[in-house]
Coordinates of C-alpha atoms in Angstrom, one line a residue:
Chain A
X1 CA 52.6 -116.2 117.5
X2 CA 50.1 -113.6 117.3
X3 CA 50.7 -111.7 113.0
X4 CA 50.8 -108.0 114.1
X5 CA 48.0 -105.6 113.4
X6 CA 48.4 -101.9 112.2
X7 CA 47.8 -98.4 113.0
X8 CA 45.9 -96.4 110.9
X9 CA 46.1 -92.4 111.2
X10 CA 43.2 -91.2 110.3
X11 CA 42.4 -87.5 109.6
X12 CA 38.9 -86.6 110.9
X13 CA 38.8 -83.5 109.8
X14 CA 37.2 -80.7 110.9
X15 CA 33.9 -82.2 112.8
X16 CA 31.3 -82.9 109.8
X17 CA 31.4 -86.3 108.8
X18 CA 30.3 -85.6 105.4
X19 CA 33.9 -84.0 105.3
X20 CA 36.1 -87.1 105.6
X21 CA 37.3 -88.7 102.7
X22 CA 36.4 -92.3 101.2
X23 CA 40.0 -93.2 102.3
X24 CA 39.3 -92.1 106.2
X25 CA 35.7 -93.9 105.6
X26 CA 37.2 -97.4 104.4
X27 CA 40.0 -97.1 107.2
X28 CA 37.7 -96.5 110.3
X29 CA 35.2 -99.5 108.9
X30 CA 38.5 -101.9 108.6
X31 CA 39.2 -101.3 112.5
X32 CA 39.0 -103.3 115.6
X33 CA 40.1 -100.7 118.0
X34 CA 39.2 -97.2 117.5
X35 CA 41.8 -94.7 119.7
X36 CA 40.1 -91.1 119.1
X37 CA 40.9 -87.6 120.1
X38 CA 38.5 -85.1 122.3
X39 CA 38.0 -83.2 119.0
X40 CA 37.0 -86.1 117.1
X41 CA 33.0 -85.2 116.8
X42 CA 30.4 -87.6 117.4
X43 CA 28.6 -88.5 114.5
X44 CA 31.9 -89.8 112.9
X45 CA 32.6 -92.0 116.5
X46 CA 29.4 -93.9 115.2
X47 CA 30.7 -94.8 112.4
X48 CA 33.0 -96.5 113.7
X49 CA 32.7 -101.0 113.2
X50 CA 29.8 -101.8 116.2
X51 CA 32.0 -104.3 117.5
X52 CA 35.0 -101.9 117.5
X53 CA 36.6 -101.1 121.1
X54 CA 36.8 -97.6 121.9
X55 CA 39.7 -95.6 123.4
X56 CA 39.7 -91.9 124.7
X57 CA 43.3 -90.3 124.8
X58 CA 40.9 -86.8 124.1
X59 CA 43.0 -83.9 125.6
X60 CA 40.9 -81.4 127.3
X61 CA 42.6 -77.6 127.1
X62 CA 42.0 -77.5 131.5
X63 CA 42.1 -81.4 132.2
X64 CA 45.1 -84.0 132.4
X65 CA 45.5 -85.0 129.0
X66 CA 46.7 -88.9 128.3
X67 CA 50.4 -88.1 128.3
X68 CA 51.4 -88.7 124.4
X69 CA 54.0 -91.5 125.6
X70 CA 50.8 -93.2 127.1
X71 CA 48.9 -92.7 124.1
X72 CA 52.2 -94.1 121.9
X73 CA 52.0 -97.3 124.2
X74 CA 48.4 -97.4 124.0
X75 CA 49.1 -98.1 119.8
X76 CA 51.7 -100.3 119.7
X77 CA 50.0 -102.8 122.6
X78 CA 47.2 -102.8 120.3
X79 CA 49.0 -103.2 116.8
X80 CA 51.5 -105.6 118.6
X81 CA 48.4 -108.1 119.8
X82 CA 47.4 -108.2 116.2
X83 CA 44.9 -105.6 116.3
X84 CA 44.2 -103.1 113.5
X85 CA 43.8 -99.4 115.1
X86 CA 42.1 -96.9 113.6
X87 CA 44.1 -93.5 115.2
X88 CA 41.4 -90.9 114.9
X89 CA 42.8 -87.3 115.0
X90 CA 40.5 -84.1 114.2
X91 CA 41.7 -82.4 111.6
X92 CA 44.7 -83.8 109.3
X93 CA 47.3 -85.7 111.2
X94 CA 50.3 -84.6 110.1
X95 CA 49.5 -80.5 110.3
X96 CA 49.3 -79.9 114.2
X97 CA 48.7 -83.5 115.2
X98 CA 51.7 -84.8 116.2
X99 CA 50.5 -87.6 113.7
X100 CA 54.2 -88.1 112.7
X101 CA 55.8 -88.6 116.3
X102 CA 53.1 -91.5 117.0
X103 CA 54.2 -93.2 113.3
X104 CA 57.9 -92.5 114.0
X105 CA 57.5 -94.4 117.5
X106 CA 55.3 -97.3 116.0
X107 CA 57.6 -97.8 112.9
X108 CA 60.6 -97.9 115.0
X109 CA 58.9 -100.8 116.7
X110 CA 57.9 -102.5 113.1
X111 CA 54.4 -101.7 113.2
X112 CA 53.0 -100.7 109.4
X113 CA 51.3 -97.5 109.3
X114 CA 49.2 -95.8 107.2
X115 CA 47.6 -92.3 106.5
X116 CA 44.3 -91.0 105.4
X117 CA 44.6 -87.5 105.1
X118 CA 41.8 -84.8 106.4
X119 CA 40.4 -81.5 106.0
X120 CA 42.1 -78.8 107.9
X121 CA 39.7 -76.6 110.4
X122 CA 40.8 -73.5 107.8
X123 CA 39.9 -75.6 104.4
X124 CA 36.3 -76.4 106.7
X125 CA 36.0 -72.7 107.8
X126 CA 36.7 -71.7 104.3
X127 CA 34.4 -73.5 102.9
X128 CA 31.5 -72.8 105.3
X129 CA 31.9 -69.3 104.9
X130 CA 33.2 -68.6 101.6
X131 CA 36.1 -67.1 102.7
X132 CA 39.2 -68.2 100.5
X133 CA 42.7 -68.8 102.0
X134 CA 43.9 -67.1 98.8
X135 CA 42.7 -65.0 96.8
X136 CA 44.8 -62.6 93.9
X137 CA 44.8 -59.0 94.6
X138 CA 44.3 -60.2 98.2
X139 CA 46.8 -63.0 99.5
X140 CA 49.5 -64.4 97.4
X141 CA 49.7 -67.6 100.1
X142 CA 48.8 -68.7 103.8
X143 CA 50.7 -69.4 107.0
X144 CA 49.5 -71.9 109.4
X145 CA 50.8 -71.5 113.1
X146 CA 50.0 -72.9 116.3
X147 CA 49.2 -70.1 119.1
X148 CA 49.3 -72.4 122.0
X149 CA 51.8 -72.0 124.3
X150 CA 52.6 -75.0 126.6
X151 CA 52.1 -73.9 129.9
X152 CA 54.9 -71.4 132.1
X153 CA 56.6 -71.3 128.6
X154 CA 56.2 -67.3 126.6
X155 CA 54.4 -67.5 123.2
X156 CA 57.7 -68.0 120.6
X157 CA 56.5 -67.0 117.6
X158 CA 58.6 -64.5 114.5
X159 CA 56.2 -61.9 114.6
X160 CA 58.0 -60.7 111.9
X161 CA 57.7 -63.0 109.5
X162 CA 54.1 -63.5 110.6
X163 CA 53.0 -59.9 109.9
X164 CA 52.2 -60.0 106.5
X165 CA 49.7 -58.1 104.7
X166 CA 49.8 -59.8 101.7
X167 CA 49.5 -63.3 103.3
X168 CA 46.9 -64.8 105.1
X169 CA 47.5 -66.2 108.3
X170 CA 45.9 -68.8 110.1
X171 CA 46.2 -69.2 113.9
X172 CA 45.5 -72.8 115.5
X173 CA 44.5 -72.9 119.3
X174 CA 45.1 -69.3 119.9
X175 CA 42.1 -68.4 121.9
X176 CA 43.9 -68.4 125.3
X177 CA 46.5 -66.3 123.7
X178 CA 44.8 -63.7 120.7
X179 CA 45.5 -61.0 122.3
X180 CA 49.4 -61.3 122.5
X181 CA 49.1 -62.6 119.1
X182 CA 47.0 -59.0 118.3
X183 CA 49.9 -57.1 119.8
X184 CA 53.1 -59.0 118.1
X185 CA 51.4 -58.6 114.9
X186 CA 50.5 -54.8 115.4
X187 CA 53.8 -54.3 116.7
X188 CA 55.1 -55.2 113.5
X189 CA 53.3 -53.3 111.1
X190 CA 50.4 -55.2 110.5
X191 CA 47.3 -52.8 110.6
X192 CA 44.8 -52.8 113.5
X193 CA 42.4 -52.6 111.0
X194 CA 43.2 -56.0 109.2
X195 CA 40.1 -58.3 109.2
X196 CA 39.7 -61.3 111.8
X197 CA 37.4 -64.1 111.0
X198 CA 37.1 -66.3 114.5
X199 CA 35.2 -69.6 114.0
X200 CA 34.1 -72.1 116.9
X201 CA 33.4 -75.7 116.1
X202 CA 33.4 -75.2 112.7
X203 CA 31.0 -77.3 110.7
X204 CA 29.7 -78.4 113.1
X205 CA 26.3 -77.9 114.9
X206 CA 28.2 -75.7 117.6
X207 CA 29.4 -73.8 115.1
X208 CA 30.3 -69.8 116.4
X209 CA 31.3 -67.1 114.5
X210 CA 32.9 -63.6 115.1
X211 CA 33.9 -61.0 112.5
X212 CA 36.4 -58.3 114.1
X213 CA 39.5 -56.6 113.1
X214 CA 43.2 -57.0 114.4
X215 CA 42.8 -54.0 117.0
X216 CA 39.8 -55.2 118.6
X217 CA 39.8 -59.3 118.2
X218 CA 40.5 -60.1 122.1
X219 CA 37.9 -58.0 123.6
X220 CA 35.3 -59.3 121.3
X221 CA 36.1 -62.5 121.7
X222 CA 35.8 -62.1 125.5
X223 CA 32.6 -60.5 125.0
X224 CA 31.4 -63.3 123.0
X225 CA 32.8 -66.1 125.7
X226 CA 34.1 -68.1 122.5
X227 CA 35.9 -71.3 123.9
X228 CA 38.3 -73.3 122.5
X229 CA 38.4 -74.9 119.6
X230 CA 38.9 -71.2 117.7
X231 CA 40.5 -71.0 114.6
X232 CA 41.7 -67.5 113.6
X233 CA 41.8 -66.2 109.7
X234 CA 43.9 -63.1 109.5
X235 CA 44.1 -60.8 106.7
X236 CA 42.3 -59.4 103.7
X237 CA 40.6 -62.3 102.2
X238 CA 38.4 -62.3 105.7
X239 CA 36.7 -58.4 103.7
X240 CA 35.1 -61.1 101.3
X241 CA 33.2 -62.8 104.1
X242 CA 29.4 -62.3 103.9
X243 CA 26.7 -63.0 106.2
X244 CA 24.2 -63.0 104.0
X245 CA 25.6 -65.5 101.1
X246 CA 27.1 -67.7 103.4
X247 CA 25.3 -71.1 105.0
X248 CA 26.3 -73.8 107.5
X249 CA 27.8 -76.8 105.9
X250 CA 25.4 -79.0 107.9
X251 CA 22.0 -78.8 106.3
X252 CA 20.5 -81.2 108.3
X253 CA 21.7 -79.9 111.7
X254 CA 21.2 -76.2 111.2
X255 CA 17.1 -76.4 111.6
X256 CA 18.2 -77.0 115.3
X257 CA 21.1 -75.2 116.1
X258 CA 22.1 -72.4 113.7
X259 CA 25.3 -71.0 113.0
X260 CA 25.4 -67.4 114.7
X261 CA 27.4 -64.8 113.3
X262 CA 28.3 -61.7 115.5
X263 CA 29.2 -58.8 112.7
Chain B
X1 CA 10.8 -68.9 83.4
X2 CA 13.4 -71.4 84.5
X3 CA 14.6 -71.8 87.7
X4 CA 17.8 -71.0 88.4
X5 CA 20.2 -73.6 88.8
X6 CA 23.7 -73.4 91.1
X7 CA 27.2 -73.9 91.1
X8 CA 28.9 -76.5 93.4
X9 CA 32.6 -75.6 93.9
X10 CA 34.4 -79.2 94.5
X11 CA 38.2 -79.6 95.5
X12 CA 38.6 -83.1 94.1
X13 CA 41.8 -83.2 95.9
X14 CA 45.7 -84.5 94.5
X15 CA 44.6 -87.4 92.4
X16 CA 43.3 -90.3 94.0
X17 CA 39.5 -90.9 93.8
X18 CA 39.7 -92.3 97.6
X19 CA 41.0 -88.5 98.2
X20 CA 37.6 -86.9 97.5
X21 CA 35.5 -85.9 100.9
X22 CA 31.7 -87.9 101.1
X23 CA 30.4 -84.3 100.3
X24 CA 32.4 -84.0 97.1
X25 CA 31.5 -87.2 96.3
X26 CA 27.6 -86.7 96.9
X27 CA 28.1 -83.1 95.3
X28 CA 29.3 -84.4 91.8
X29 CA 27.0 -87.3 91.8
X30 CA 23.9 -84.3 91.4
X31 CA 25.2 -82.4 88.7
X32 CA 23.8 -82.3 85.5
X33 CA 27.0 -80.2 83.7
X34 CA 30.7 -80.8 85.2
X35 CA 33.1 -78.0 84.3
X36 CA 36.8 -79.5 85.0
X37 CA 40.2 -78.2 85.1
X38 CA 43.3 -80.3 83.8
X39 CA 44.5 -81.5 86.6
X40 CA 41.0 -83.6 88.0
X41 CA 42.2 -87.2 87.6
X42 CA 40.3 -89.5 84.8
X43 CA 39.4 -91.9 87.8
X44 CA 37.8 -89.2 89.1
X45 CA 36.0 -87.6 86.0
X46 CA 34.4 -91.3 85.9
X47 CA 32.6 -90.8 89.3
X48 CA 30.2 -88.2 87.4
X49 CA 26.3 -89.0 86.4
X50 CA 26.8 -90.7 82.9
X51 CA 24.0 -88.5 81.7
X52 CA 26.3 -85.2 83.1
X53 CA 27.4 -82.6 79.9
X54 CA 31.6 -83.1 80.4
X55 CA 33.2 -79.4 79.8
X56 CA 36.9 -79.2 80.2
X57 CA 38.2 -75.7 80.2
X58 CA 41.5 -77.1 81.5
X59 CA 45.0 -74.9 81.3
X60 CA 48.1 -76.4 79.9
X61 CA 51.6 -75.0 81.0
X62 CA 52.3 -74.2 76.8
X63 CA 49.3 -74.4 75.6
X64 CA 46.6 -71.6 75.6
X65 CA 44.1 -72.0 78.5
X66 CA 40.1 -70.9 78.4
X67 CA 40.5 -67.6 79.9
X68 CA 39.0 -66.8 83.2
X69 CA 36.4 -64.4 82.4
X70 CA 35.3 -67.2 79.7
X71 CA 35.1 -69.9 82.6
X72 CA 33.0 -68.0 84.6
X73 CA 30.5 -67.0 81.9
X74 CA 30.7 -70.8 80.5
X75 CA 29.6 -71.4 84.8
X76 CA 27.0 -68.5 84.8
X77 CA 25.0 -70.0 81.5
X78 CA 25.1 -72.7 82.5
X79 CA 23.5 -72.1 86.2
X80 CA 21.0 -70.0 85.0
X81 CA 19.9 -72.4 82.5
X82 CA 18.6 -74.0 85.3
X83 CA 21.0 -76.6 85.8
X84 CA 23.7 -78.0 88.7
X85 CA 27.0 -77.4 87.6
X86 CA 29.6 -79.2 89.2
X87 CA 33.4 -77.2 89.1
X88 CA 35.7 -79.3 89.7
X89 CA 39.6 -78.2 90.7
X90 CA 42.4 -80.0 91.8
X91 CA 43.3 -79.5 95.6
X92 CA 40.9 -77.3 97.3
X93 CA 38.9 -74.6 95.7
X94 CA 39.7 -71.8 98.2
X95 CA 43.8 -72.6 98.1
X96 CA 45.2 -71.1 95.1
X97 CA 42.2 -72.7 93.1
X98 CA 40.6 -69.2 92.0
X99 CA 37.6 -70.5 93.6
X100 CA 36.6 -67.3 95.0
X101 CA 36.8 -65.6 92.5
X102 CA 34.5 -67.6 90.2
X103 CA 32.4 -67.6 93.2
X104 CA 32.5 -63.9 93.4
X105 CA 31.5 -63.8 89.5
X106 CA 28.5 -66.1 90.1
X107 CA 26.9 -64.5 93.6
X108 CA 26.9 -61.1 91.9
X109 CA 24.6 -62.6 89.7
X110 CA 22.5 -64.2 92.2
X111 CA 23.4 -67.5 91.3
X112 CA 23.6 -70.2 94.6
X113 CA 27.2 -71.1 95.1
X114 CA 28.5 -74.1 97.8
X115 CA 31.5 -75.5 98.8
X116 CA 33.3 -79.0 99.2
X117 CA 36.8 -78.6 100.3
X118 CA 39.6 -80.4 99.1
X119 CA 42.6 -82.3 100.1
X120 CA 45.7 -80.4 99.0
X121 CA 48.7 -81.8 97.1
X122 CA 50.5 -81.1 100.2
X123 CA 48.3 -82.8 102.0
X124 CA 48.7 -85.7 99.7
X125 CA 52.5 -85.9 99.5
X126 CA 52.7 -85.7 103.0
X127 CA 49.8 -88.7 103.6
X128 CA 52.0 -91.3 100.6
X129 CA 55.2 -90.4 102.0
X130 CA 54.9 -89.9 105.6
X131 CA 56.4 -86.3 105.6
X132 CA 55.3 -84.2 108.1
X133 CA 54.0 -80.3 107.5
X134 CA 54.5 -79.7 110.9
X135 CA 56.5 -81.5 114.0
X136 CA 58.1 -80.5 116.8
X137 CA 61.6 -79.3 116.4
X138 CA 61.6 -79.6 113.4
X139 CA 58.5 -77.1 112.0
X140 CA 56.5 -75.0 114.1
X141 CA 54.3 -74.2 111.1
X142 CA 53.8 -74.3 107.5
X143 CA 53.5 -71.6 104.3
X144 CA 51.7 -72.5 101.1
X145 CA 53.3 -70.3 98.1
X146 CA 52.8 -70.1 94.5
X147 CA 56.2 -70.3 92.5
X148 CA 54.4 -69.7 89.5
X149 CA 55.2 -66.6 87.3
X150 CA 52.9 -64.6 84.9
X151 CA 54.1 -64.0 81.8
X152 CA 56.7 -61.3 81.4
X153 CA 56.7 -60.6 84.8
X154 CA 59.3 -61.4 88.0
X155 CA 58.3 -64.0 90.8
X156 CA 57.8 -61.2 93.3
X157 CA 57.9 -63.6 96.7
X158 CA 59.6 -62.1 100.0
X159 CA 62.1 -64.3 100.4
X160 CA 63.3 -62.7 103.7
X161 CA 60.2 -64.2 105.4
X162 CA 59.9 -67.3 103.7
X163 CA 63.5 -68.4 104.6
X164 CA 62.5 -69.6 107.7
X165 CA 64.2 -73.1 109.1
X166 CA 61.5 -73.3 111.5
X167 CA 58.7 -73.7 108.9
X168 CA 57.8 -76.0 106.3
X169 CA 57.6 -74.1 103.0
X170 CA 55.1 -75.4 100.0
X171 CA 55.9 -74.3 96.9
X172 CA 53.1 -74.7 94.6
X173 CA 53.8 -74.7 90.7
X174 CA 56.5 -74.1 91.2
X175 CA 59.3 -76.4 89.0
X176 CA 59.7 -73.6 85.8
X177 CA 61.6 -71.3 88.3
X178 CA 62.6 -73.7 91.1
X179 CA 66.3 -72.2 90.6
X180 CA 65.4 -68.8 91.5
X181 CA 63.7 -70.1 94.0
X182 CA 66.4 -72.3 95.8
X183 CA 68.7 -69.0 94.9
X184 CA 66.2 -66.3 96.9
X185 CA 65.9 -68.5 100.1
X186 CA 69.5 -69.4 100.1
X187 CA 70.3 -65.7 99.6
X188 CA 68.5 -64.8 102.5
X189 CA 69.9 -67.4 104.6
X190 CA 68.8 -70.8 104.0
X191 CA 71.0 -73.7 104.2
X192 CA 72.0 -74.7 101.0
X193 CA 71.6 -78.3 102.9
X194 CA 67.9 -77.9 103.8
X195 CA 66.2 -81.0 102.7
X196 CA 63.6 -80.6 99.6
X197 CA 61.1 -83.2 98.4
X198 CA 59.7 -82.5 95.1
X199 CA 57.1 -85.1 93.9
X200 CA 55.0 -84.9 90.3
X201 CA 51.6 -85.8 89.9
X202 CA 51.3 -87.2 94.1
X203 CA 48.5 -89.8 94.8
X204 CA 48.8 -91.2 91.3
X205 CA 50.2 -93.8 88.7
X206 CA 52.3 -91.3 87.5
X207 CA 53.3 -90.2 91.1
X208 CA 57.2 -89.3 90.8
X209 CA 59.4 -88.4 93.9
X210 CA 62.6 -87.1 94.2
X211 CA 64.6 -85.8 97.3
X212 CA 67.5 -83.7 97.1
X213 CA 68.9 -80.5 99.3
X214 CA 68.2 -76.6 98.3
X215 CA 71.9 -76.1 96.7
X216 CA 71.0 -78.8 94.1
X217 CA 67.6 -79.1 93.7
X218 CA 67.4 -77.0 90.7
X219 CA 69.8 -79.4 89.2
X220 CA 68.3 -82.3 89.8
X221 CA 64.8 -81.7 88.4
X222 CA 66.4 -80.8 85.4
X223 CA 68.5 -84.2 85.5
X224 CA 65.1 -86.1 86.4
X225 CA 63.2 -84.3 83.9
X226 CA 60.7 -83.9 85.7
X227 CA 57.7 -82.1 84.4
X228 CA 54.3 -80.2 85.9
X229 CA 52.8 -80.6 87.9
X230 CA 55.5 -80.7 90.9
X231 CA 55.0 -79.8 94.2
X232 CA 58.2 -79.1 96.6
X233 CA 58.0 -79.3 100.4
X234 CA 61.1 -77.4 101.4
X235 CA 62.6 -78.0 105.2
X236 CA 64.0 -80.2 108.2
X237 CA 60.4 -82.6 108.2
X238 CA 61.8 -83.7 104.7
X239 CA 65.0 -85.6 106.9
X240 CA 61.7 -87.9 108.2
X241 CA 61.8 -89.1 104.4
X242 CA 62.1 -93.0 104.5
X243 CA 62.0 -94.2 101.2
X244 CA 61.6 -97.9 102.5
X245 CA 58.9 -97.3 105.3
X246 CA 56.2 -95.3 102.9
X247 CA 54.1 -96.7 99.9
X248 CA 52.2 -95.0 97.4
X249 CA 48.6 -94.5 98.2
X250 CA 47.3 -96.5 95.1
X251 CA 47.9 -99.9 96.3
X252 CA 46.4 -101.5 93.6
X253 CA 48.1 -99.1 90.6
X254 CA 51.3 -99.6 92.3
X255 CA 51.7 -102.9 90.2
X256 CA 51.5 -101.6 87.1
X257 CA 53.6 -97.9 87.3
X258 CA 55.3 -97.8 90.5
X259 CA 56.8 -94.5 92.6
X260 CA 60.1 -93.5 91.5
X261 CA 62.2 -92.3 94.3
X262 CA 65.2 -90.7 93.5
X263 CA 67.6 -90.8 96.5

């Protein structure tokens, strides 16, 4: 009888492979299958085991995604014929990623999992740009939320609680929906003048960004034809952002593709 | 004249060395001076250039911390003495880490200032115990707090929009006034049931856990005595808690001091 394998779910992070941790590094060397996400950047694909097979279950925003019961079944085939997977999700799999159903379906089936944990796209924008997510005088905390809305369903979100001056507030997949995110925020109090930082591709070498404020975020991010991945920073802490101080996290890449910031 | 050295802002994440990003890692191994806070794990202290000056300007709960304006003049003479200093913080510079405001301090004064984001405590607890930030139905999204207090003044939090069952709240620093804490959210109408997971020093040989429920959280800590620093993940993603299926993230310290889990 065939010893079972494991699934390892890895957090990628944001897209720079210099921003994974030694525990993501050790786990993707270790595996013999490698089942990977569509943000899941490139250069850390390659360092992925030569001999390791390769599995896309990436989910394109306007293609058929692998059904997530697919992708569950996908796993435990593997970590059932002895296999040790290597789960690659961007970001960190258990904010957003749905990390937690796939280990919830695997342990109920006896398969071992473990976690490396990964930088968030706002801890990578953050750091790219200097912007903090806190900051005293200027945001006593921060809010992550999801602004995608799965599809003929309205955007749910407490616009109340959400409206905070003094927080800042962090908006995952929202490009599709900024501007009714603009308008529930406004609608509750929060001024039209409160600073937007939108980032493309953070880190990586497709890096985009866009500084706007509440009241005017959705037309300049049409102008701008920003696709997704966006993330959104929201609030005061996005006043300390400066063009000038600020540099791409990817040294080596920027020579051919620079960062471009629209002011 | 000397040339100007820099300052590299590193998050050395919750504990555990493995925790550190590649860039954190490559980051401290170039500094010739490595300013530290308490909370940067010995493990990882080792990691720096045995030739590197060590300064610790950590802050004790009770005892009397170097003062902030003193850390970032100790930062700026030591930059523009020519040399690399690495800062290192627990978690992530840019979350509660006063990163930015050092960094503010320094680019006044011309000195260079770059980034290596770090993985959070949350993001640590979450990774050894398998609790989710987020998941669906049970967290649409998740607030970081501070439940610290300055001296002599009230911990001014909005408990109307923090009391939110559909989010995961993170209460950083947050065990001297966890009873007012438990006593805001409940008064605005959190269950007195909702599940709360405080674990001490996370990612570590010391790494403590305890779960409990908002009405007696308060009382339990005190029972445990458990000390700083304690981080609380407060919601519905705590009932995921399975004290059997997770394992500390220092496989090979687990021997020696393992995780206590209070039930």
């Amino acid at each position: 009888m065939t010893q079972p394998g494991k699934v390892l779910l890895i957090g990628s992070g944001p897209g720079d492979p210099e921003l994974l941790t030694l525990r993501a590094v050790r786990m993707l060397a270790s595996a013999d299958v490698v089942v990977y996400d569509r943000l899941v950047s490139d250069p850390i694909l390659q360092m992925a085991p030569k001999s390791a097979r390769m599995i896309s279950v990436g989910k394109c925003p306007k293609s058929h995604p692998v059904p997530q019961d697919e992708i569950n079944e996908i796993l435990y085939a593997q970590a059932s014929a002895g296999y040790t997977v290597a789960r690659l999700k961007g970001g960190d799999p258990l904010i957003f990623g749905r990390g937690s159903e796939e280990a919830g379906y695997l342990m109920d089936r006896h398969i071992h999992v473990e976690y490396a944990p990964g930088i968030t796209a706002a801890q990578g924008v953050s750091c790219v740009t200097g912007v903090p997510l806190t900051h005293r005088g200027l945001a006593t905390g921060v809010q992550y939320v999801t602004g995608h809305r799965q599809s003929n369903k309205v955007l749910d979100l407490d616009w109340k609680r959400l409206a905070d001056p003094d927080t800042t507030l962090v908006v995952y997949m929202g490009v599709a929906n900024i501007g009714q995110i603009a308008v529930g925020l406004m609608t509750e109090g929060l001024s039209d003048q409160t600073p937007v930082l939108a980032v493309a591709n953070a880190t990586t070498n497709k890096e985009r960004r866009l500084v706007s404020k509440l009241g005017s975020i959705a037309h300049d991010i049409r102008s701008a034809e920003m696709g997704a991945p966006v993330l959104f920073i929201i609030g005061q802490v996005v006043s300390l952002y400066d063009a000038k101080s600020t540099s791409a996290i990817l040294t080596d890449l920027e020579a051919e593709m620079p960062a471009i910031a629209h002011a």
